[in-house]
Short mmCIF file of C-alpha atoms in Angstrom, two decimals:
data_model
loop_
_atom_site.label_atom_id
_atom_site.label_comp_id
_atom_site.label_asym_id
_atom_site.label_seq_id
_atom_site.Cartn_x
_atom_site.Cartn_y
_atom_site.Cartn_z
CA MET O 1 -18.52 -17.01 -15.88
CA SER O 2 -22.38 -15.41 -15.30
CA ALA O 3 -22.11 -12.19 -13.21
CA LEU O 4 -23.92 -12.28 -10.01
CA ALA O 5 -27.23 -10.50 -9.27
CA THR O 6 -26.56 -8.68 -6.40
CA SER O 7 -27.67 -8.96 -2.57
CA HIS O 8 -25.52 -7.89 -0.46
CA HIS O 9 -24.62 -3.98 -0.54
CA LEU O 10 -20.80 -3.28 0.02
CA ILE O 11 -21.91 0.74 -0.21
CA PHE O 12 -18.89 2.48 -2.31
CA PRO O 13 -18.27 5.25 -2.60
CA ASN O 14 -18.96 6.65 -5.78
CA ASN O 15 -16.00 9.39 -4.83
CA PRO O 16 -14.42 11.08 -7.73
CA SER O 17 -11.18 11.03 -6.43
CA LEU O 18 -11.45 7.42 -6.99
CA ARG O 19 -11.66 7.92 -10.32
CA THR O 20 -7.73 7.23 -11.53
CA LYS O 21 -6.60 4.95 -14.75
CA HIS O 22 -4.25 2.79 -14.30
CA ASN O 23 -2.61 2.64 -18.11
CA ASN O 24 -4.88 1.65 -20.32
CA LEU O 25 -7.57 0.19 -17.19
CA PRO O 26 -11.53 2.06 -17.69
CA THR O 27 -12.40 4.63 -15.13
CA PHE O 28 -13.69 3.86 -11.91
CA SER O 29 -17.88 5.06 -12.36
CA THR O 30 -19.83 2.45 -10.78
CA THR O 31 -22.73 4.46 -9.29
CA ILE O 32 -23.33 2.86 -5.50
CA PRO O 33 -26.90 2.98 -3.00
CA SER O 34 -26.20 5.08 -0.69
CA ALA O 35 -25.25 4.10 2.87
CA SER O 36 -28.71 2.41 5.14
CA SER O 37 -28.14 2.30 8.70
CA THR O 38 -26.46 -0.57 10.27
CA SER O 39 -27.11 -2.36 13.75
CA SER O 40 -25.17 -4.28 15.91
CA TYR O 41 -26.07 -8.34 16.44
CA PRO O 42 -24.33 -9.49 19.44
CA ILE O 43 -24.50 -13.39 20.08
CA ASN O 44 -22.17 -16.88 21.86
CA SER O 45 -23.97 -14.73 25.67
CA SER O 46 -27.06 -13.39 26.62
CA ASN O 47 -25.55 -9.96 26.33
CA GLY O 48 -22.85 -10.08 23.93
CA SER O 49 -20.68 -9.50 26.61
CA LEU O 50 -16.87 -9.89 27.05
CA SER O 51 -16.81 -9.70 30.70
CA SER O 52 -15.20 -13.10 30.33
CA LEU O 53 -11.45 -12.06 29.69
CA ALA O 54 -10.83 -10.47 32.34
CA PRO O 55 -8.80 -9.57 33.29
CA LEU O 56 -7.72 -8.33 29.35
CA GLU O 57 -4.10 -8.50 27.99
CA ALA O 58 -4.40 -7.58 24.91
CA ILE O 59 -6.25 -6.72 21.71
CA LEU O 60 -5.53 -7.59 18.26
CA PHE O 61 -6.81 -6.17 14.35
CA ASP O 62 -6.71 -6.99 11.31
CA ILE O 63 -6.04 -4.25 8.86
CA ASP O 64 -8.36 -3.72 5.42
CA GLY O 65 -10.94 -3.10 6.48
CA THR O 66 -10.77 -3.06 9.84
CA LEU O 67 -8.65 -0.20 11.36
CA CYS O 68 -9.31 1.56 7.78
CA ASP O 69 -11.84 2.12 4.71
CA SER O 70 -10.25 -0.02 2.29
CA ASP O 71 -12.40 -2.62 0.55
CA PRO O 72 -13.50 -0.51 -2.49
CA LEU O 73 -10.28 0.53 -3.12
CA HIS O 74 -9.76 -3.34 -3.56
CA TYR O 75 -13.22 -3.96 -5.57
CA TYR O 76 -12.08 -1.40 -7.56
CA ALA O 77 -9.20 -2.96 -8.00
CA PHE O 78 -10.02 -5.60 -9.06
CA ARG O 79 -13.31 -4.45 -11.13
CA ASP O 80 -10.72 -2.64 -13.79
CA MET O 81 -8.72 -5.35 -13.06
CA LEU O 82 -10.60 -8.56 -14.42
CA GLN O 83 -12.59 -6.29 -16.80
CA GLU O 84 -9.29 -6.20 -18.70
CA ILE O 85 -8.42 -9.97 -18.94
CA GLY O 86 -12.11 -10.58 -19.68
CA PHE O 87 -12.64 -12.48 -16.92
CA ASN O 88 -16.99 -12.78 -16.63
CA ASP O 89 -16.74 -13.04 -19.71
CA GLY O 90 -16.00 -8.52 -20.09
CA SER O 91 -18.44 -7.75 -17.84
CA PRO O 92 -17.30 -5.80 -14.74
CA ILE O 93 -17.53 -8.05 -11.82
CA ASP O 94 -20.54 -6.76 -9.14
CA GLU O 95 -20.14 -6.37 -4.77
CA GLU O 96 -22.03 -9.89 -4.54
CA PHE O 97 -19.32 -11.38 -6.15
CA PHE O 98 -15.61 -9.40 -4.32
CA ILE O 99 -17.35 -10.23 -0.83
CA ASN O 100 -18.21 -14.04 -1.38
CA ASN O 101 -15.39 -14.75 -3.48
CA ILE O 102 -13.19 -12.08 -2.33
CA SER O 103 -13.18 -9.96 0.10
CA GLY O 104 -10.35 -11.52 3.38
CA LYS O 105 -8.37 -14.30 1.67
CA HIS O 106 -5.13 -14.08 1.16
CA ASN O 107 -3.54 -13.59 -2.78
CA GLU O 108 -2.29 -17.08 -2.71
CA GLU O 109 -5.68 -18.53 -3.07
CA LEU O 110 -7.38 -15.93 -4.88
CA CYS O 111 -5.10 -17.08 -7.92
CA SER O 112 -7.34 -19.94 -8.18
CA VAL O 113 -10.24 -19.68 -7.36
CA LEU O 114 -9.78 -16.51 -9.73
CA LEU O 115 -7.27 -17.67 -12.09
CA PRO O 116 -7.56 -21.58 -12.29
CA GLY O 117 -6.24 -21.90 -15.34
CA TRP O 118 -2.97 -19.49 -15.20
CA GLU O 119 0.01 -20.54 -14.64
CA PHE O 120 1.24 -19.47 -10.75
CA GLU O 121 3.63 -17.35 -11.29
CA LYS O 122 2.06 -15.47 -14.17
CA ALA O 123 -1.30 -15.59 -11.71
CA MET O 124 1.27 -13.75 -8.68
CA GLN O 125 1.91 -11.27 -10.98
CA PHE O 126 -1.33 -9.99 -11.80
CA MET O 127 -1.98 -10.04 -7.98
CA VAL O 128 0.86 -7.82 -7.33
CA ASP O 129 -0.14 -5.36 -10.45
CA LYS O 130 -3.19 -5.85 -8.45
CA GLU O 131 -1.67 -4.04 -5.59
CA ALA O 132 0.32 -1.24 -5.90
CA LEU O 133 -3.18 -0.74 -7.96
CA PHE O 134 -4.44 -0.31 -4.23
CA ARG O 135 -1.77 0.83 -3.33
CA ARG O 136 -2.45 3.85 -6.09
CA LEU O 137 -5.45 4.45 -4.69
CA ALA O 138 -5.15 4.15 -1.23
CA ALA O 139 -2.55 6.54 -1.13
CA GLU O 140 -4.89 8.99 -1.99
CA GLN O 141 -7.66 8.70 -0.74
CA LEU O 142 -7.74 6.44 2.96
CA GLU O 143 -11.09 6.12 5.42
CA PRO O 144 -10.06 5.03 8.66
CA ILE O 145 -13.07 3.30 9.81
CA SER O 146 -14.94 5.96 12.23
CA GLY O 147 -13.92 6.51 16.41
CA LEU O 148 -10.45 4.39 15.55
CA ASN O 149 -8.38 6.90 17.14
CA ASN O 150 -10.51 6.82 20.00
CA VAL O 151 -10.38 3.58 20.68
CA CYS O 152 -6.46 3.33 20.08
CA LYS O 153 -6.01 6.40 22.64
CA TRP O 154 -8.16 3.53 25.25
CA VAL O 155 -5.83 1.19 24.21
CA GLU O 156 -2.81 3.05 25.10
CA ASP O 157 -5.13 4.48 28.16
CA LEU O 158 -5.08 1.25 29.98
CA GLY O 159 -1.78 -0.03 29.15
CA PHE O 160 -3.24 -3.52 26.45
CA LYS O 161 -0.96 -4.59 24.30
CA ARG O 162 -1.99 -4.45 21.31
CA ALA O 163 -0.52 -6.10 17.22
CA ALA O 164 -1.83 -5.93 14.21
CA VAL O 165 -2.42 -9.84 11.98
CA THR O 166 -3.13 -9.40 8.38
CA ASN O 167 -3.36 -11.38 5.43
CA ALA O 168 -2.54 -8.00 3.49
CA PRO O 169 1.31 -8.00 1.05
CA ARG O 170 4.11 -6.81 3.46
CA SER O 171 4.35 -3.69 1.23
CA ASN O 172 0.47 -2.73 1.90
CA ALA O 173 0.60 -3.02 5.52
CA GLU O 174 2.91 -0.44 5.98
CA LEU O 175 1.35 1.69 3.84
CA LEU O 176 -1.98 2.03 5.21
CA ILE O 177 -0.26 1.99 8.55
CA SER O 178 1.82 4.59 8.30
CA MET O 179 -1.21 7.28 6.35
CA LEU O 180 -2.66 5.71 9.35
CA LYS O 181 0.25 6.99 11.76
CA LEU O 182 -0.06 3.51 13.59
CA GLN O 183 3.59 3.01 13.38
CA ASP O 184 4.18 3.51 17.25
CA PHE O 185 0.85 2.44 18.38
CA PHE O 186 1.49 -1.22 17.49
CA GLU O 187 3.56 -3.08 19.56
CA VAL O 188 3.94 -6.33 16.36
CA VAL O 189 2.47 -6.48 13.16
CA VAL O 190 2.11 -10.01 12.05
CA LEU O 191 1.83 -10.92 8.22
CA ALA O 192 0.77 -13.98 6.93
CA GLU O 193 2.70 -14.29 4.25
CA GLU O 194 5.74 -14.75 7.25
CA CYS O 195 3.09 -17.01 8.80
CA ALA O 196 2.97 -21.49 7.56
CA ARG O 197 -1.10 -20.28 6.83
CA PRO O 198 -2.06 -17.37 6.34
CA LYS O 199 -6.56 -16.60 7.83
CA PRO O 200 -8.69 -18.45 8.07
CA PHE O 201 -6.37 -21.05 9.51
CA PRO O 202 -5.23 -19.44 12.87
CA ASP O 203 -1.76 -19.18 12.24
CA PRO O 204 -0.76 -15.87 12.10
CA TYR O 205 -2.75 -14.96 15.32
CA LEU O 206 -0.94 -17.98 17.13
CA LYS O 207 2.40 -16.31 15.95
CA ALA O 208 0.85 -12.47 17.03
CA LEU O 209 -0.15 -14.34 21.14
CA ASN O 210 2.97 -16.16 20.45
CA ALA O 211 4.54 -12.92 19.81
CA LEU O 212 3.14 -11.04 23.16
CA LYS O 213 3.19 -13.19 24.95
CA VAL O 214 -0.53 -12.86 26.23
CA SER O 215 -3.20 -15.60 26.41
CA PRO O 216 -5.82 -16.19 24.32
CA ASP O 217 -8.21 -16.14 26.93
CA HIS O 218 -7.40 -12.64 27.71
CA THR O 219 -7.39 -11.32 24.47
CA PHE O 220 -9.73 -10.20 22.01
CA VAL O 221 -9.37 -9.07 18.14
CA PHE O 222 -11.25 -6.66 15.44
CA GLU O 223 -11.91 -8.36 11.69
CA ASP O 224 -14.46 -8.14 9.06
CA SER O 225 -13.81 -10.99 6.75
CA VAL O 226 -15.34 -14.74 7.07
CA SER O 227 -11.84 -15.80 7.09
CA GLY O 228 -10.41 -13.22 9.39
CA ILE O 229 -13.19 -14.65 12.47
CA LYS O 230 -12.67 -18.33 11.68
CA ALA O 231 -8.78 -17.36 12.45
CA ALA O 232 -9.50 -15.64 15.05
CA ASN O 233 -11.58 -18.11 16.96
CA GLY O 234 -9.37 -21.21 15.85
CA ALA O 235 -6.77 -19.66 17.94
CA GLY O 236 -8.85 -19.35 20.59
CA MET O 237 -9.89 -15.93 20.66
CA PRO O 238 -13.85 -14.12 20.78
CA ALA O 239 -13.62 -11.66 17.42
CA VAL O 240 -15.38 -8.50 16.89
CA GLY O 241 -16.99 -8.16 13.71
CA MET O 242 -17.07 -5.20 11.56
CA ALA O 243 -20.05 -5.04 9.77
CA THR O 244 -18.85 -1.46 8.08
CA ARG O 245 -18.53 -3.67 4.53
CA ASN O 246 -19.76 -6.91 5.14
CA PRO O 247 -22.40 -8.55 6.29
CA GLU O 248 -24.27 -8.78 9.20
CA GLN O 249 -25.42 -12.06 9.19
CA MET O 250 -22.50 -13.08 7.15
CA LEU O 251 -19.98 -12.42 10.35
CA LEU O 252 -21.90 -13.70 12.56
CA ASP O 253 -22.38 -17.09 10.94
CA ALA O 254 -19.01 -17.42 10.85
CA GLY O 255 -18.87 -17.01 14.09
CA ALA O 256 -17.99 -13.59 15.65
CA SER O 257 -19.05 -12.85 18.80
CA LEU O 258 -20.79 -9.77 18.52
CA VAL O 259 -21.01 -7.07 15.55
CA ILE O 260 -20.37 -3.77 15.77
CA LYS O 261 -20.89 -1.31 12.54
CA ASP O 262 -18.38 1.04 13.56
CA TYR O 263 -15.55 1.91 16.59
CA ASN O 264 -18.69 4.25 18.00
CA ASP O 265 -20.71 1.51 19.30
CA PRO O 266 -22.63 1.73 21.66
CA ILE O 267 -22.70 -2.50 22.35
CA LEU O 268 -18.66 -1.73 21.64
CA TRP O 269 -18.22 1.16 24.05
CA LYS O 270 -20.36 -1.48 26.52
CA ASN O 271 -17.83 -3.52 26.89
CA LEU O 272 -14.90 -1.79 27.40
CA GLN O 273 -16.63 0.54 29.96
CA GLU O 274 -16.88 -2.64 31.46
CA ILE O 275 -13.65 -4.06 30.49
CA ALA O 276 -11.82 -1.28 31.94
CA GLN O 277 -14.27 -1.43 35.12
CA GLN O 278 -12.37 -4.67 36.17
CA LYS O 279 -8.51 -3.38 35.41
CA LEU O 280 -9.26 -0.60 37.09
CA SER O 281 -10.27 -2.87 40.26
CA LEU O 282 -7.72 -5.02 40.33
#
């Protein structure tokens, strides 16, 4: 396989605290361009409004890349472990390859995407080892998406139901939720590994709706990946795309109802204010 030319940038930090060693893996030393400003792109309605969901009953959250800025850690772990096994003729994967082939996908799917010539059990062990490396990195440094605490407080103050819905394995989900101090925030945590099919199939989101006893007509989702947005839409819910890392147009093309750069985005708070006013007027 040949390395792909980079056209989209995840803008991963070249942070010394992320430079670590895993057995004989090389230290992290990638230099990434500085972040550029990200605007919001509403679609599917004239003003990108979520007001059609009134009365809102619940909000569902993906975890990786949506609650926390974990994609750089996944990228570093995959990059170094794939390089160690000679993937891509020993050249490290780049950001575009990560976005297009890895981000948002379930580990079982990644076995066939990245390691098609391996026996499934061997490929899954590679994924298990990669997740262990990711957790070590996450334990050292994990950043919430900017404005997350404000959104969580808003959700709690207005009494909306909430669930976390993820393709991540249980050990990852538990670690991230714990580090973000959201153990008491989520009423339900749905793991794709406990569903018949992972995202991009709607099964995990349908399970969350059933667990919360809410209607998809009165629920929306925060997601950062193409597979997650497709899963939310497949379950009958609009998705707010989080473009912290993935390209905005990619999320729009996947079906996001509006795209924000983080939880401080003015377009998001315009929508939340409308929802709050509708709730208080009931």
